[in-house]
Each structure stands twice: as structure tokens, then as C-alpha cells.
Amino acid sequence: MYSEWAKDEIRIEGLEVFAHHGVYAEETQNGQVFYVNATLYTDVSQAGRTDDLERTVNYGTVCRFITDWMQENTCLLLEAVAEKMAAAILLEYKSLSAIELEIQKPHAPIPLPFGNVSVKVHRSWHKAYIAVGSNLGNREEHIKGAVRALKEHPFMILKKTSELLVTKPYGGVEQEDFLNGVLEIETLLGPEQLLDALHEIENAARRERTVRWGPRTLDLDILFYDRLCYDSDDLKIPHVDLENRTFVLKPMAEMEPYFRHPISGNTMIGLLRELEEREDSLSEF
């Protein structure tokens, strides 16, 4: 699972597997030899201290898992083999925080002299904090539906949920009060993939995007993703302006009071206190 510290390595090199992957019909029909290199990232300190196999990842069973997976599945592209099998391994072996996986295809159908063809991927678990809110219809049911969808997603694990709080609308649009909270998840999805998944959950709740900061059945926003600072046309991480949003900072301070904002370095409890002091000073005028 997610860990900033599980960086010990167990390496598997040159695992030979006969399997049926390839774009051409003769490849999927006749099969060929592949070689797999895998680096498993975990924490072996307990196994090292206790000399107990149960405290580590059994590389023998991982080799058997890789062999079975490659022989039971068929993909056109090496990229698909690497992507899908990396996810399958991380989901199967919960003590792994990450994997580097290389699939080699020494007999690829290339009509030229060559030594080898391979695809290598690095995949890992990530921790993300998701703001959840609703102010249309049955607010509790919309949020429960979102929690249920996150639990059921194959590449997400729901770790914590904050208490829900009723808050006034943010942004100046006249509307009903919101029910807000924060969810902590672990995920194999990248930032943009996670955003797409959250949009699918919102769409299932019939979320409409007509007025900025307007009423909505369900709102899911990525607040933090590991300690990443990310900026694209569609996604900003950390979430913009969260230090001015009580409905974000209160549940974050409840769940992770000493989690530090990756840009300012301030803790969640510290940001909440600063915001409350600013609001108190403004209320005096």
C-alpha cells in the first residue's frame, strides 16, 4: 500500500514466460517467449529482523503470479501487458508500495537485426484527499453514493472519512447550505485519471455544471495527491484557494491535523487557526 518510506527492493530478473501476446494473429495463436524483470518496492526491515517469510513478499509466489497472469491473459501491446499486470500485482500483494516492471520480447516480429524489445513501467500507490459536498436533493444520499462508488472502484481504497458539516455556500451564489466533508483514499490512478474517475461519479449523481460555484448534487475535488504540485488546464493540485475554505480545512484538520501543505509548508490545523483568526478580525468591523 501507499508509503513514503517503503523503498527497499526485491528484484526478479529474467523470468522466462511462454505466453500469447502480440498484434499479429500468429503471435496470439502460436505464442512466444517473454522475459520479465520486476523490482518490488516494500519494507523488508521486519523480515530482516525476524527472519520470518510471513513478514515479506514471497518472490516465488510473485513469479508464479506473473507467469499465470501472462498465460491466462492476452494483450495486443506490450504496453498493455505491463500496465495491466503491474496493477494486478499491486492489488494482489498489499505490502508493496510500488513496482517497476519490464516486459522483454526478444522474438518480436521485426524484419531487421535487433537484440531485444521491451516496455518498462513504474507504478505505485498514491494517497489523495478528496473534498466531497452536496446541496441539492438528498445531500446525505448523494455523499453516501460517492463513498460507495469510491469503495467499489477497482483502483481505489477508501481509508478515512471525516465528519460531515453543514456550511454556507462559497463564492457568492445564492443557494442552499452545503453538506461537506473530506475523504482519504489510496489509489493506483494518476492525477488526471483520478479526476476522470471523480467526474464519472459526479455524472452518475446527475451533476450539472451550469453556474460556477453554483448548486450541485455532488462535488468531488482533489485537494492533495501525495505531496504533488501539479498544474494543467483541467487540474490544479493542491486545490486552489483551499486555505480560505473552512469546509475543507475543518475536516482536513480533523483527519490529518499535521499534514503539511506542499507549497506553504503550513499544517492543516495551522491553516485552520489562521483562517479563523482572519474571520474573527473581519467580524469585529
Coordinates of C-alpha atoms in Angstrom, one line a residue:
M1 CA 0.0 0.0 0.0
Y2 CA 1.0 3.7 0.0
S3 CA 4.1 4.5 1.8
E4 CA 6.7 7.2 1.5
W5 CA 9.3 5.0 3.3
A6 CA 8.9 1.5 1.8
K7 CA 11.7 1.8 -0.6
D8 CA 13.6 -1.5 -0.1
E9 CA 13.8 -3.6 -3.2
I10 CA 13.2 -7.2 -4.1
R11 CA 14.3 -7.9 -7.6
I12 CA 13.3 -10.6 -10.1
E13 CA 15.4 -10.7 -13.2
G14 CA 14.9 -12.7 -16.4
L15 CA 11.8 -14.7 -15.5
E16 CA 11.0 -16.7 -18.6
V17 CA 7.3 -17.0 -19.6
F18 CA 5.8 -18.6 -22.7
A19 CA 2.7 -16.6 -23.5
H20 CA 0.4 -15.4 -26.3
H21 CA 0.6 -11.6 -26.7
G22 CA 1.0 -9.6 -29.8
V23 CA -0.6 -7.6 -32.6
Y24 CA -0.3 -10.3 -35.2
A25 CA -2.5 -13.4 -35.3
E26 CA 0.4 -15.8 -35.4
E27 CA 1.7 -14.3 -32.1
T28 CA -1.5 -14.9 -30.2
Q29 CA -2.0 -18.3 -31.8
N30 CA 1.5 -19.7 -31.6
G31 CA 2.9 -17.8 -28.6
Q32 CA 6.5 -16.9 -27.9
V33 CA 8.9 -16.5 -25.0
F34 CA 8.9 -13.3 -23.0
Y35 CA 11.3 -12.3 -20.2
V36 CA 10.1 -10.3 -17.1
N37 CA 12.1 -8.1 -14.8
A38 CA 10.4 -6.8 -11.7
T39 CA 11.5 -4.6 -8.9
L40 CA 9.2 -4.8 -5.9
Y41 CA 9.2 -1.9 -3.5
T42 CA 8.4 -2.7 0.1
D43 CA 9.8 -2.6 3.6
V44 CA 11.9 -5.6 4.4
S45 CA 13.1 -4.4 7.8
Q46 CA 10.7 -6.6 9.8
A47 CA 11.6 -9.7 7.8
G48 CA 15.3 -8.8 8.2
R49 CA 14.9 -8.6 12.0
T50 CA 12.7 -11.7 12.5
D51 CA 13.9 -13.9 9.6
D52 CA 10.2 -14.7 9.0
L53 CA 8.9 -15.2 5.5
E54 CA 5.5 -14.0 6.6
R55 CA 6.9 -10.5 7.1
T56 CA 8.0 -10.1 3.5
V57 CA 6.8 -10.7 -0.1
N58 CA 7.5 -14.2 -1.3
Y59 CA 9.2 -13.7 -4.6
G60 CA 8.5 -17.3 -5.5
T61 CA 4.7 -16.7 -5.4
V62 CA 5.2 -13.4 -7.3
C63 CA 6.9 -15.3 -10.1
R64 CA 4.1 -17.8 -10.2
F65 CA 1.5 -15.0 -10.2
I66 CA 3.3 -13.3 -13.1
T67 CA 3.5 -16.5 -15.1
D68 CA -0.1 -17.4 -14.5
W69 CA -1.3 -13.8 -15.4
M70 CA 0.7 -13.7 -18.6
Q71 CA -0.6 -17.1 -19.7
E72 CA -4.2 -16.5 -18.7
N73 CA -4.5 -13.1 -20.4
T74 CA -3.9 -12.0 -24.0
C75 CA -2.9 -8.4 -25.0
L76 CA -2.0 -6.9 -28.3
L77 CA 0.6 -4.5 -26.9
L78 CA 3.5 -4.9 -24.5
E79 CA 2.3 -1.6 -23.0
A80 CA -1.0 -3.2 -22.1
V81 CA 0.8 -6.3 -20.6
A82 CA 3.0 -4.1 -18.4
E83 CA 0.2 -1.7 -17.4
K84 CA -2.4 -4.3 -16.5
M85 CA 0.0 -6.8 -14.9
A86 CA 1.6 -4.1 -12.7
A87 CA -1.8 -3.1 -11.4
A88 CA -2.7 -6.8 -10.8
I89 CA 0.5 -7.4 -8.8
L90 CA 0.0 -4.3 -6.6
L91 CA -3.6 -5.3 -5.9
E92 CA -2.6 -8.8 -5.1
Y93 CA 0.3 -8.1 -2.8
K94 CA -0.8 -5.4 -0.3
S95 CA 2.6 -4.9 1.3
L96 CA 4.0 -3.5 -1.9
S97 CA 4.1 0.3 -2.3
A98 CA 5.3 0.3 -5.9
I99 CA 6.6 -1.9 -8.7
E100 CA 8.9 -1.4 -11.6
L101 CA 8.0 -3.9 -14.3
E102 CA 9.8 -4.6 -17.6
I103 CA 8.4 -7.0 -20.3
Q104 CA 11.0 -8.1 -22.8
K105 CA 10.1 -9.5 -26.2
P106 CA 13.3 -10.9 -27.8
H107 CA 11.5 -12.6 -30.7
A108 CA 9.3 -9.7 -31.8
P109 CA 8.3 -9.8 -35.5
I110 CA 10.9 -7.2 -36.7
P111 CA 12.5 -8.0 -40.1
L112 CA 15.8 -6.4 -39.0
P113 CA 18.7 -7.5 -36.7
F114 CA 17.9 -6.5 -33.1
G115 CA 18.8 -7.6 -29.6
N116 CA 15.6 -7.1 -27.7
V117 CA 12.4 -5.0 -27.4
S118 CA 10.9 -4.1 -24.0
V119 CA 8.4 -1.9 -22.2
K120 CA 9.2 -0.8 -18.7
V121 CA 6.7 0.9 -16.3
H122 CA 6.8 2.2 -12.8
R123 CA 3.5 2.1 -10.9
S124 CA 2.8 2.8 -7.3
W125 CA 0.1 3.5 -4.7
H126 CA -0.7 7.2 -4.0
K127 CA -2.6 8.9 -1.2
A128 CA -5.1 11.5 -2.1
Y129 CA -7.6 13.7 -0.1
I130 CA -10.9 14.3 -1.8
A131 CA -13.4 17.1 -0.8
V132 CA -17.0 16.0 -1.1
G133 CA -20.0 18.3 -1.0
S134 CA -23.7 18.4 -1.9
N135 CA -26.5 20.9 -1.6
L136 CA -29.2 19.6 -4.0
G137 CA -31.7 16.8 -3.3
N138 CA -30.9 14.3 -0.7
R139 CA -27.5 15.5 0.3
E140 CA -26.7 12.6 2.6
E141 CA -27.6 10.0 0.0
H142 CA -25.5 11.7 -2.7
I143 CA -22.5 11.7 -0.5
K144 CA -23.1 8.1 0.6
G145 CA -23.4 7.2 -3.1
A146 CA -20.0 8.8 -3.7
V147 CA -18.4 6.9 -0.8
R148 CA -19.9 3.7 -2.1
A149 CA -18.6 4.3 -5.6
L150 CA -15.1 5.0 -4.3
K151 CA -15.1 1.8 -2.3
E152 CA -16.2 -0.2 -5.4
H153 CA -13.7 1.3 -7.8
P154 CA -11.1 -1.4 -8.6
F155 CA -8.1 1.0 -8.3
M156 CA -9.1 2.9 -5.1
I157 CA -9.2 2.0 -1.4
L158 CA -11.2 4.3 0.9
K159 CA -9.1 4.8 4.1
K160 CA -10.8 7.5 6.1
T161 CA -13.9 9.7 6.1
S162 CA -14.3 12.9 8.0
E163 CA -17.4 14.0 9.9
L164 CA -19.8 15.9 7.6
L165 CA -20.6 19.5 8.4
V166 CA -23.2 22.0 7.2
T167 CA -21.6 25.1 5.7
K168 CA -22.7 28.2 3.9
P169 CA -22.2 28.4 0.1
Y170 CA -18.8 29.6 -1.1
G171 CA -18.4 32.1 -3.9
G172 CA -21.4 34.4 -3.5
V173 CA -24.1 32.5 -5.4
E174 CA -27.4 32.4 -3.6
Q175 CA -28.3 28.8 -2.8
E176 CA -29.0 26.2 -0.1
D177 CA -26.4 25.2 2.5
F178 CA -23.9 22.5 1.7
L179 CA -23.1 19.3 3.4
N180 CA -19.3 18.9 3.2
G181 CA -16.5 16.5 4.2
V182 CA -13.2 15.1 3.2
L183 CA -12.2 11.5 2.2
E184 CA -8.8 9.9 2.3
I185 CA -8.1 7.3 -0.4
E186 CA -5.2 5.3 -1.7
T187 CA -5.2 4.8 -5.5
L188 CA -3.3 3.4 -8.4
L189 CA -4.7 6.2 -10.7
G190 CA -2.6 9.1 -11.8
P191 CA -3.9 12.6 -11.1
E192 CA -5.8 13.1 -14.4
Q193 CA -7.1 9.5 -14.3
L194 CA -8.4 10.2 -10.8
L195 CA -10.0 13.4 -11.9
D196 CA -11.8 11.5 -14.7
A197 CA -13.0 8.8 -12.2
L198 CA -14.4 11.5 -9.9
H199 CA -16.2 13.2 -12.8
E200 CA -17.8 9.8 -13.7
I201 CA -19.1 9.5 -10.1
E202 CA -20.4 13.1 -10.2
N203 CA -22.1 12.4 -13.5
A204 CA -23.8 9.3 -12.1
A205 CA -25.3 11.7 -9.4
R206 CA -26.5 13.9 -12.3
R207 CA -24.1 16.7 -11.5
E208 CA -24.7 19.7 -13.8
R209 CA -22.0 22.3 -14.5
T210 CA -24.0 25.4 -15.4
V211 CA -23.1 28.1 -12.8
R212 CA -19.6 28.4 -11.3
W213 CA -19.8 27.8 -7.5
G214 CA -23.5 27.1 -8.1
P215 CA -25.7 24.4 -6.6
R216 CA -24.8 20.8 -7.3
T217 CA -26.0 17.3 -6.4
L218 CA -22.4 16.2 -5.8
D219 CA -19.0 17.9 -5.9
L220 CA -15.7 15.9 -5.7
D221 CA -12.4 17.8 -5.7
I222 CA -8.9 16.6 -5.4
L223 CA -7.3 18.6 -2.6
F224 CA -3.9 16.8 -2.3
Y225 CA -2.3 14.0 -4.2
D226 CA 0.7 12.7 -2.2
R227 CA 2.8 15.9 -1.9
L228 CA 2.5 16.7 -5.5
C229 CA 2.4 20.2 -7.0
Y230 CA 0.6 19.8 -10.3
D231 CA -0.8 22.3 -12.8
S232 CA -2.6 21.5 -16.0
D233 CA -5.5 23.1 -17.9
D234 CA -8.0 20.9 -16.1
L235 CA -6.4 20.2 -12.7
K236 CA -4.5 22.2 -10.1
I237 CA -3.0 20.3 -7.1
P238 CA -3.0 21.4 -4.3
H239 CA -6.6 22.6 -4.8
V240 CA -6.6 26.4 -5.4
D241 CA -7.7 28.6 -2.5
L242 CA -8.3 25.7 0.0
E243 CA -6.6 27.8 2.7
N244 CA -9.6 30.1 2.6
R245 CA -12.2 27.4 2.8
T246 CA -13.4 26.4 6.3
F247 CA -15.4 23.5 4.9
V248 CA -12.1 22.0 3.6
L249 CA -9.8 22.9 6.5
K250 CA -12.0 21.7 9.3
P251 CA -12.4 18.1 8.1
M252 CA -8.7 18.0 7.0
A253 CA -7.6 19.2 10.4
E254 CA -9.9 16.6 12.0
M255 CA -8.4 13.7 9.9
E256 CA -4.7 14.9 9.5
P257 CA -4.0 18.0 11.6
Y258 CA -0.3 17.9 10.9
F259 CA -0.4 17.2 7.2
R260 CA 1.6 20.0 5.6
H261 CA 0.6 21.9 2.6
P262 CA 3.2 21.1 0.0
I263 CA 3.7 24.7 -1.1
S264 CA 3.3 26.8 2.1
G265 CA 4.5 24.1 4.5
N266 CA 1.7 25.0 6.9
T267 CA -0.1 22.3 8.7
M268 CA -3.9 21.8 8.3
I269 CA -4.5 22.8 11.9
G270 CA -2.3 25.8 11.5
L271 CA -4.1 26.9 8.3
L272 CA -7.5 26.5 10.0
R273 CA -6.4 28.6 13.0
E274 CA -5.1 31.3 10.7
L275 CA -8.4 31.4 8.8
E276 CA -10.5 31.5 11.9
E277 CA -8.4 34.4 13.2
R278 CA -8.8 36.3 9.9
E279 CA -12.6 35.7 10.0
D280 CA -12.8 36.8 13.7
S281 CA -10.9 40.0 12.9
L282 CA -13.2 40.8 10.0
S283 CA -16.3 40.2 12.1
E284 CA -15.1 42.9 14.5
F285 CA -15.7 45.6 11.9

